[in-house]
Short mmCIF file of C-alpha atoms in Angstrom, two decimals:
data_model
loop_
_atom_site.label_atom_id
_atom_site.label_comp_id
_atom_site.label_asym_id
_atom_site.label_seq_id
_atom_site.Cartn_x
_atom_site.Cartn_y
_atom_site.Cartn_z
CA MET A 14 0.00 0.00 0.00
CA ALA A 15 1.44 3.44 -0.98
CA HIS A 16 2.04 6.09 1.68
CA GLN A 17 1.69 9.81 1.12
CA ALA A 18 4.76 12.04 1.48
CA HIS A 19 2.69 14.99 2.75
CA SER A 20 0.30 15.76 5.60
CA TYR A 21 -2.76 16.63 3.52
CA HIS A 22 -5.88 14.57 2.94
CA MET A 23 -6.48 13.59 -0.69
CA VAL A 24 -10.16 12.71 -0.36
CA ASP A 25 -11.46 9.61 -2.14
CA PRO A 26 -13.95 10.28 -4.98
CA SER A 27 -17.37 10.99 -3.51
CA PRO A 28 -20.86 11.45 -4.98
CA TRP A 29 -22.04 13.87 -2.31
CA PRO A 30 -20.91 17.16 -3.86
CA ILE A 31 -22.78 16.60 -7.13
CA PHE A 32 -25.78 15.12 -5.32
CA GLY A 33 -25.73 18.18 -3.06
CA ALA A 34 -25.82 20.43 -6.11
CA ALA A 35 -28.73 18.41 -7.48
CA ALA A 36 -30.51 18.71 -4.13
CA ALA A 37 -30.02 22.49 -4.26
CA LEU A 38 -31.55 22.56 -7.75
CA LEU A 39 -34.52 20.44 -6.66
CA THR A 40 -35.06 22.64 -3.59
CA THR A 41 -34.90 25.96 -5.42
CA SER A 42 -37.09 24.87 -8.31
CA GLY A 43 -39.34 23.17 -5.77
CA LEU A 44 -39.80 26.51 -4.01
CA ILE A 45 -40.88 28.08 -7.29
CA MET A 46 -43.37 25.27 -7.93
CA TRP A 47 -44.76 25.70 -4.43
CA PHE A 48 -45.01 29.50 -4.54
CA HIS A 49 -46.37 29.87 -8.04
CA TYR A 50 -48.01 26.58 -9.01
CA ASN A 51 -49.33 25.39 -5.63
CA THR A 52 -47.57 21.98 -5.67
CA SER A 53 -45.01 20.87 -3.06
CA THR A 54 -43.75 17.53 -4.43
CA LEU A 55 -40.54 18.89 -5.95
CA LEU A 56 -39.80 20.87 -2.80
CA MET A 57 -40.24 17.80 -0.60
CA ALA A 58 -37.90 15.86 -2.91
CA GLY A 59 -35.36 18.67 -2.70
CA LEU A 60 -35.44 18.95 1.10
CA LEU A 61 -35.28 15.18 1.52
CA SER A 62 -32.30 14.83 -0.81
CA MET A 63 -30.59 17.77 0.92
CA LEU A 64 -30.99 16.05 4.28
CA LEU A 65 -29.71 12.73 2.93
CA VAL A 66 -26.65 14.36 1.34
CA MET A 67 -25.78 16.20 4.56
CA LEU A 68 -26.12 13.08 6.69
CA GLN A 69 -24.03 10.93 4.39
CA TRP A 70 -21.36 13.53 3.60
CA TRP A 71 -20.72 14.38 7.23
CA ARG A 72 -20.90 10.69 8.17
CA ASP A 73 -18.08 10.16 5.66
CA VAL A 74 -16.04 13.01 7.19
CA ILE A 75 -16.36 11.32 10.59
CA ARG A 76 -15.28 8.00 9.06
CA GLU A 77 -12.26 9.64 7.38
CA SER A 78 -11.18 11.43 10.55
CA THR A 79 -12.11 9.49 13.66
CA PHE A 80 -11.86 6.02 12.17
CA GLN A 81 -9.28 6.36 9.40
CA GLY A 82 -7.01 8.99 10.93
CA HIS A 83 -6.76 11.31 7.93
CA HIS A 84 -7.15 14.53 9.94
CA THR A 85 -3.55 15.47 10.66
CA PRO A 86 -2.83 18.83 12.33
CA THR A 87 -2.38 20.26 8.83
CA VAL A 88 -5.81 19.06 7.77
CA GLN A 89 -7.31 20.36 10.98
CA LYS A 90 -5.79 23.78 10.36
CA GLY A 91 -7.49 23.85 6.96
CA LEU A 92 -10.80 22.91 8.56
CA ARG A 93 -10.38 25.73 11.08
CA TYR A 94 -9.85 28.22 8.27
CA GLY A 95 -12.86 26.77 6.51
CA MET A 96 -15.18 27.10 9.49
CA ILE A 97 -13.99 30.64 10.17
CA LEU A 98 -14.60 31.61 6.55
CA PHE A 99 -18.04 30.00 6.61
CA ILE A 100 -19.06 31.81 9.78
CA THR A 101 -17.74 35.04 8.27
CA SER A 102 -19.97 34.52 5.24
CA GLU A 103 -22.91 34.03 7.61
CA VAL A 104 -22.05 37.29 9.35
CA PHE A 105 -22.39 39.03 6.01
CA PHE A 106 -25.67 37.22 5.40
CA PHE A 107 -27.13 38.70 8.58
CA LEU A 108 -25.53 42.08 7.92
CA GLY A 109 -27.80 42.39 4.91
CA PHE A 110 -30.92 41.99 7.01
CA PHE A 111 -29.64 44.44 9.60
CA TRP A 112 -28.98 46.88 6.74
CA ALA A 113 -32.58 46.49 5.60
CA PHE A 114 -33.83 47.05 9.14
CA PHE A 115 -31.85 50.24 9.68
CA HIS A 116 -32.66 51.50 6.18
CA SER A 117 -36.35 51.41 7.00
CA SER A 118 -36.30 52.28 10.69
CA LEU A 119 -33.89 55.24 10.71
CA ALA A 120 -36.04 57.19 8.24
CA PRO A 121 -39.61 55.87 8.51
CA THR A 122 -41.76 56.83 5.51
CA PRO A 123 -45.07 58.72 5.62
CA GLU A 124 -46.84 55.48 4.70
CA LEU A 125 -45.78 54.13 8.09
CA GLY A 126 -46.97 57.25 9.90
CA GLY A 127 -43.48 58.77 9.87
CA GLN A 128 -42.53 56.87 13.04
CA TRP A 129 -40.86 53.67 14.17
CA PRO A 130 -42.47 51.40 15.21
CA PRO A 131 -45.02 52.23 12.51
CA THR A 132 -48.53 53.35 13.45
CA GLY A 133 -50.67 50.46 14.57
CA ILE A 134 -47.74 48.20 15.47
CA ASN A 135 -47.51 47.04 19.10
CA PRO A 136 -43.95 45.77 19.51
CA LEU A 137 -42.96 43.10 22.01
CA ASN A 138 -41.81 44.28 25.43
CA PRO A 139 -38.03 43.74 25.31
CA LEU A 140 -37.95 43.11 29.06
CA ASP A 141 -40.36 40.17 28.79
CA VAL A 142 -39.62 36.90 26.93
CA PRO A 143 -36.92 38.50 24.73
CA LEU A 144 -34.87 39.22 27.85
CA LEU A 145 -35.34 35.65 29.02
CA ASN A 146 -34.18 34.46 25.61
CA THR A 147 -31.10 36.63 25.93
CA ALA A 148 -30.31 35.10 29.32
CA ILE A 149 -30.84 31.62 27.89
CA LEU A 150 -28.41 32.07 25.02
CA LEU A 151 -25.81 33.77 27.19
CA ALA A 152 -26.11 30.93 29.71
CA SER A 153 -25.71 28.39 26.92
CA GLY A 154 -22.47 30.13 25.93
CA VAL A 155 -21.20 29.58 29.47
CA THR A 156 -22.26 25.93 29.54
CA VAL A 157 -20.69 25.16 26.15
CA THR A 158 -17.43 26.65 27.45
CA TRP A 159 -17.74 24.43 30.52
CA ALA A 160 -18.21 21.48 28.14
CA HIS A 161 -15.11 22.42 26.15
CA HIS A 162 -12.90 22.68 29.21
CA SER A 163 -14.28 19.37 30.47
CA ILE A 164 -13.32 17.71 27.18
CA THR A 165 -9.83 19.23 27.32
CA GLU A 166 -9.40 18.04 30.89
CA GLY A 167 -10.65 14.55 30.06
CA ASN A 168 -13.71 14.76 32.31
CA ARG A 169 -16.24 12.70 30.37
CA LYS A 170 -19.17 12.89 32.77
CA GLN A 171 -19.02 16.68 33.17
CA ALA A 172 -18.58 17.17 29.42
CA ILE A 173 -21.74 15.18 28.75
CA HIS A 174 -23.68 17.09 31.40
CA ALA A 175 -22.49 20.48 30.18
CA LEU A 176 -23.18 19.77 26.51
CA THR A 177 -26.61 18.33 27.30
CA LEU A 178 -27.42 21.45 29.32
CA THR A 179 -26.30 23.61 26.39
CA ILE A 180 -28.58 21.77 23.97
CA ALA A 181 -31.48 21.93 26.43
CA LEU A 182 -31.07 25.71 26.67
CA GLY A 183 -31.03 25.91 22.88
CA LEU A 184 -34.26 23.93 22.64
CA TYR A 185 -35.83 26.09 25.36
CA PHE A 186 -34.95 29.21 23.32
CA THR A 187 -36.51 27.70 20.19
CA ALA A 188 -39.70 26.73 22.03
CA LEU A 189 -40.03 30.21 23.54
CA GLN A 190 -39.47 31.90 20.17
CA ALA A 191 -42.07 29.68 18.52
CA MET A 192 -44.52 30.65 21.24
CA GLU A 193 -43.63 34.33 20.80
CA TYR A 194 -44.19 34.03 17.03
CA HIS A 195 -47.64 32.67 17.72
CA GLU A 196 -48.50 35.35 20.28
CA THR A 197 -47.36 38.58 18.60
CA SER A 198 -50.05 41.01 17.57
CA PHE A 199 -48.13 41.78 14.38
CA SER A 200 -47.26 39.38 11.54
CA ILE A 201 -44.75 39.27 8.69
CA ALA A 202 -47.36 40.98 6.50
CA ASP A 203 -47.56 44.02 8.77
CA SER A 204 -45.50 46.63 6.89
CA ILE A 205 -41.74 46.64 6.59
CA TYR A 206 -41.63 46.29 10.37
CA GLY A 207 -43.05 42.79 10.14
CA SER A 208 -40.88 41.91 7.16
CA THR A 209 -37.60 42.96 8.76
CA PHE A 210 -38.51 41.55 12.17
CA PHE A 211 -39.61 38.09 11.05
CA VAL A 212 -37.04 37.60 8.29
CA ALA A 213 -34.15 38.51 10.60
CA THR A 214 -35.39 36.68 13.70
CA GLY A 215 -36.67 33.84 11.53
CA PHE A 216 -33.28 33.20 9.94
CA HIS A 217 -31.73 33.54 13.37
CA GLY A 218 -34.13 30.91 14.73
CA LEU A 219 -33.22 28.62 11.84
CA HIS A 220 -29.56 29.04 12.78
CA VAL A 221 -30.37 28.18 16.40
CA ILE A 222 -31.97 24.97 15.19
CA ILE A 223 -28.96 24.22 12.98
CA GLY A 224 -26.59 24.98 15.86
CA SER A 225 -28.57 22.82 18.27
CA SER A 226 -28.49 19.96 15.75
CA PHE A 227 -24.73 20.37 15.32
CA LEU A 228 -24.27 20.29 19.12
CA THR A 229 -26.50 17.21 19.36
CA VAL A 230 -24.35 15.35 16.85
CA CYS A 231 -21.34 16.35 18.97
CA LEU A 232 -23.05 15.00 22.07
CA LEU A 233 -23.66 11.65 20.38
CA ARG A 234 -20.04 11.55 19.24
CA LEU A 235 -18.84 12.54 22.71
CA ILE A 236 -20.81 9.68 24.22
CA LYS A 237 -19.34 7.30 21.63
CA PHE A 238 -15.76 8.30 22.53
CA HIS A 239 -14.96 10.03 19.21
CA PHE A 240 -13.17 12.97 20.86
CA THR A 241 -9.80 13.05 22.57
CA SER A 242 -8.69 15.72 24.98
CA ASN A 243 -6.61 17.44 22.33
CA HIS A 244 -8.40 16.47 19.11
CA HIS A 245 -12.07 17.42 18.99
CA PHE A 246 -12.40 19.91 16.18
CA GLY A 247 -16.00 18.95 15.37
CA PHE A 248 -16.95 20.11 18.84
CA GLU A 249 -14.92 23.29 18.53
CA ALA A 250 -16.59 24.10 15.21
CA ALA A 251 -20.02 23.56 16.81
CA ALA A 252 -19.07 25.76 19.74
CA TRP A 253 -17.81 28.53 17.45
CA TYR A 254 -21.08 28.35 15.48
CA TRP A 255 -23.06 28.48 18.69
CA HIS A 256 -21.23 31.59 19.92
CA PHE A 257 -21.90 33.19 16.52
CA VAL A 258 -25.62 32.43 16.89
CA ASP A 259 -25.55 33.97 20.38
CA ILE A 260 -23.84 37.14 19.15
CA VAL A 261 -26.31 37.57 16.27
CA TRP A 262 -29.11 37.35 18.83
CA LEU A 263 -27.48 40.04 20.98
CA PHE A 264 -27.43 42.38 17.99
CA LEU A 265 -31.01 41.46 17.10
CA TYR A 266 -32.08 42.11 20.68
CA MET A 267 -30.32 45.46 20.97
CA SER A 268 -31.45 46.80 17.58
CA MET A 269 -34.85 45.32 16.78
CA TYR A 270 -36.28 44.40 20.16
CA TRP A 271 -34.89 47.22 22.27
CA TRP A 272 -33.97 50.25 20.12
CA GLY A 273 -36.74 49.45 17.62
CA SER A 274 -39.56 49.35 20.16
CA MET B 7 -25.92 42.43 33.19
CA ALA B 8 -22.97 40.02 33.28
CA ALA B 9 -21.18 39.88 36.62
CA ALA B 10 -17.42 40.46 36.71
CA ALA B 11 -15.58 37.17 36.27
CA ALA B 12 -12.76 36.07 38.56
CA HIS B 13 -9.42 36.07 36.71
CA GLU B 14 -8.33 32.49 37.38
CA GLY B 15 -6.38 30.28 35.02
CA GLY B 16 -9.58 29.04 33.33
CA GLY B 17 -10.58 25.43 33.67
CA ALA B 18 -13.73 23.36 33.72
CA ARG B 19 -14.36 24.07 37.39
CA LEU B 20 -14.54 27.84 36.79
CA TRP B 21 -17.06 27.50 33.95
CA LYS B 22 -19.10 24.94 35.86
CA THR B 23 -19.29 27.38 38.77
CA LEU B 24 -20.22 30.25 36.45
CA SER B 25 -22.92 28.07 34.90
CA PHE B 26 -24.65 27.19 38.18
CA VAL B 27 -24.01 30.39 40.18
CA VAL B 28 -24.46 33.10 37.53
CA ALA B 29 -25.86 31.89 34.22
CA LEU B 30 -28.64 29.52 35.27
CA PRO B 31 -29.88 31.71 38.18
CA ALA B 32 -30.05 34.64 35.73
CA VAL B 33 -32.25 32.48 33.48
CA GLY B 34 -34.35 31.65 36.53
CA VAL B 35 -34.81 35.32 37.45
CA CYS B 36 -35.87 36.13 33.89
CA MET B 37 -38.30 33.20 33.94
CA LEU B 38 -39.83 34.55 37.14
CA ASN B 39 -40.07 38.00 35.58
CA CYS B 40 -41.94 36.60 32.58
CA TYR B 41 -44.26 34.60 34.79
CA LEU B 42 -45.15 37.67 36.85
CA LYS B 43 -45.70 39.80 33.75
CA ALA B 44 -47.99 37.15 32.32
CA GLN B 45 -50.29 37.46 35.30
CA HIS B 46 -51.78 40.73 33.97
CA LYS B 47 -54.24 40.25 31.09
CA HIS B 48 -53.62 42.55 28.12
CA GLU B 49 -56.37 44.21 26.09
CA ARG B 50 -56.51 43.50 22.36
CA PRO B 51 -56.03 46.73 20.33
CA GLU B 52 -59.06 47.79 18.28
CA PHE B 53 -59.01 47.02 14.57
CA ILE B 54 -58.14 49.98 12.33
CA ARG B 55 -57.84 49.20 8.61
CA TYR B 56 -54.40 50.72 8.00
CA ALA B 57 -53.17 50.29 4.41
CA HIS B 58 -49.61 49.48 5.46
CA LEU B 59 -50.63 46.59 7.70
CA ARG B 60 -51.97 43.14 6.83
CA ILE B 61 -50.51 43.41 3.35
CA ARG B 62 -51.66 40.76 0.86
CA THR B 63 -49.76 41.24 -2.43
CA LYS B 64 -50.24 37.56 -3.33
CA PRO B 65 -51.83 34.65 -1.49
CA PHE B 66 -49.69 32.62 0.92
CA PRO B 67 -48.88 29.16 -0.51
CA TRP B 68 -50.73 27.38 2.34
CA GLY B 69 -54.28 27.05 3.61
CA ASP B 70 -56.67 29.62 2.18
CA GLY B 71 -53.73 31.89 1.33
CA ASN B 72 -54.96 34.60 3.67
CA LYS B 73 -53.32 33.65 7.00
CA THR B 74 -49.67 34.08 7.93
CA LEU B 75 -47.68 31.05 9.03
CA PHE B 76 -48.04 31.71 12.76
CA HIS B 77 -51.54 33.17 12.56
CA ASN B 78 -53.25 33.57 15.91
CA PRO B 79 -56.99 34.28 15.52
CA HIS B 80 -57.09 36.04 18.88
CA THR B 81 -54.21 38.48 18.36
CA ASN B 82 -53.87 38.71 14.56
CA ALA B 83 -56.57 40.42 12.52
CA LEU B 84 -57.15 39.54 8.87
CA PRO B 85 -57.28 42.38 6.32
CA THR B 86 -61.03 42.49 6.96
CA GLY B 87 -60.80 42.52 10.74
CA TYR B 88 -60.53 40.10 13.66
CA GLU B 89 -62.04 36.74 12.75
CA ASP B 90 -64.06 36.41 15.93
CA GLU B 91 -65.65 39.85 15.62
CA ASN B 92 -67.28 39.45 12.17
#
C-alpha cells in the first residue's frame, strides 16, 4: 500500500458534492413550484435529498477522521480556516438583514406614519420573553465553554452534562421563540416592520436549530468516545457556530427588540 | 448584566461554577419575571384598517392563502378585521 509524502488529505472520490448540487436545484425549483403553481412535491424531494446528502457527507467526514485517521494537524488547520470563513460569510448574510432594518427604521416613511415602530404596530416588550431568551443564550455560551474545558481536561461525565445542558437551553430558546411568534399582535405581513422583524429573527431561529443539531451530533459523538482531549475539532466548530448564533441574537435584541420598540 | 468574572487560570471548574451560580440563576430570574408579567391580562387593540398593515400582495402558498404562518386568531386580525368579531 502506498504512503503519502505529505500531511494533507487527498479525499477519495465521492458522490455527495454533485448530489448536493442536485438537491439544491430540486429545492430551489421546488420553491418556485410551491409558490407559483401550488404543488409541493418537488420541494419535498429537494429537502429530503438535501438532508440525505448532509447526513451521508458528514458521516463520511467522521469516518475519514475518527476512524481512518486522515485529519492530521495540517488538515485540521485547513478545517479551522474553513469554518472561520463560513461563519464570516454568515455574518455578512445577517448584515444584509440588519442593513434592511436600519434603512427602514432610521427614516420611517409617511406610509408608516413617519414613526418607528409604525402606526398600529404594538412591539414586544423587550424586558419580557426576549430578555429571558437573551439570558438563555448567554447561559448556553457559558455551559458550552464548561463542556469544552471538560473535554480538554478529560472529564467525560461533566462534558456530557455540560453539553446536554447547552442543547437543552437551545431547545428552550426555540420553544419560547415559537410561542412568541404565535402570540405577537403583528405578523410578517404588517409593513416593513413585520418583514424585517420576522425575516431577521426567523433566519436567526433557523440558525439556532442548525446549531442545536450540530451540538446534538457532537453529544452523540462525545458519548461514543470520538473525541480526545486534544483532538475534537468537530466540537470546537459547533461551539464557534453556537457563539456566533448567540452574538447575532445580541445584535437582534439590541437593535430590533430594544432600540426598535 | 454580566457579573465580573474572577481572573483564574480558566478550567472546567470555573465554567461549571459560572454556569450554576451566575448563568442559570439569571435564566431563573428572567423566567420569574416573565411569569409575573404574564399574570396581567392585556387588552386587544381595536381594529383599524391601515393600508400598510396586513398586506396581501399575493396569497400565501398554504391554507386559504390569507393567513400568515403563525396566525393567531385572537391576536392577529385579517385584512377584513378580527375573525371572531365578524
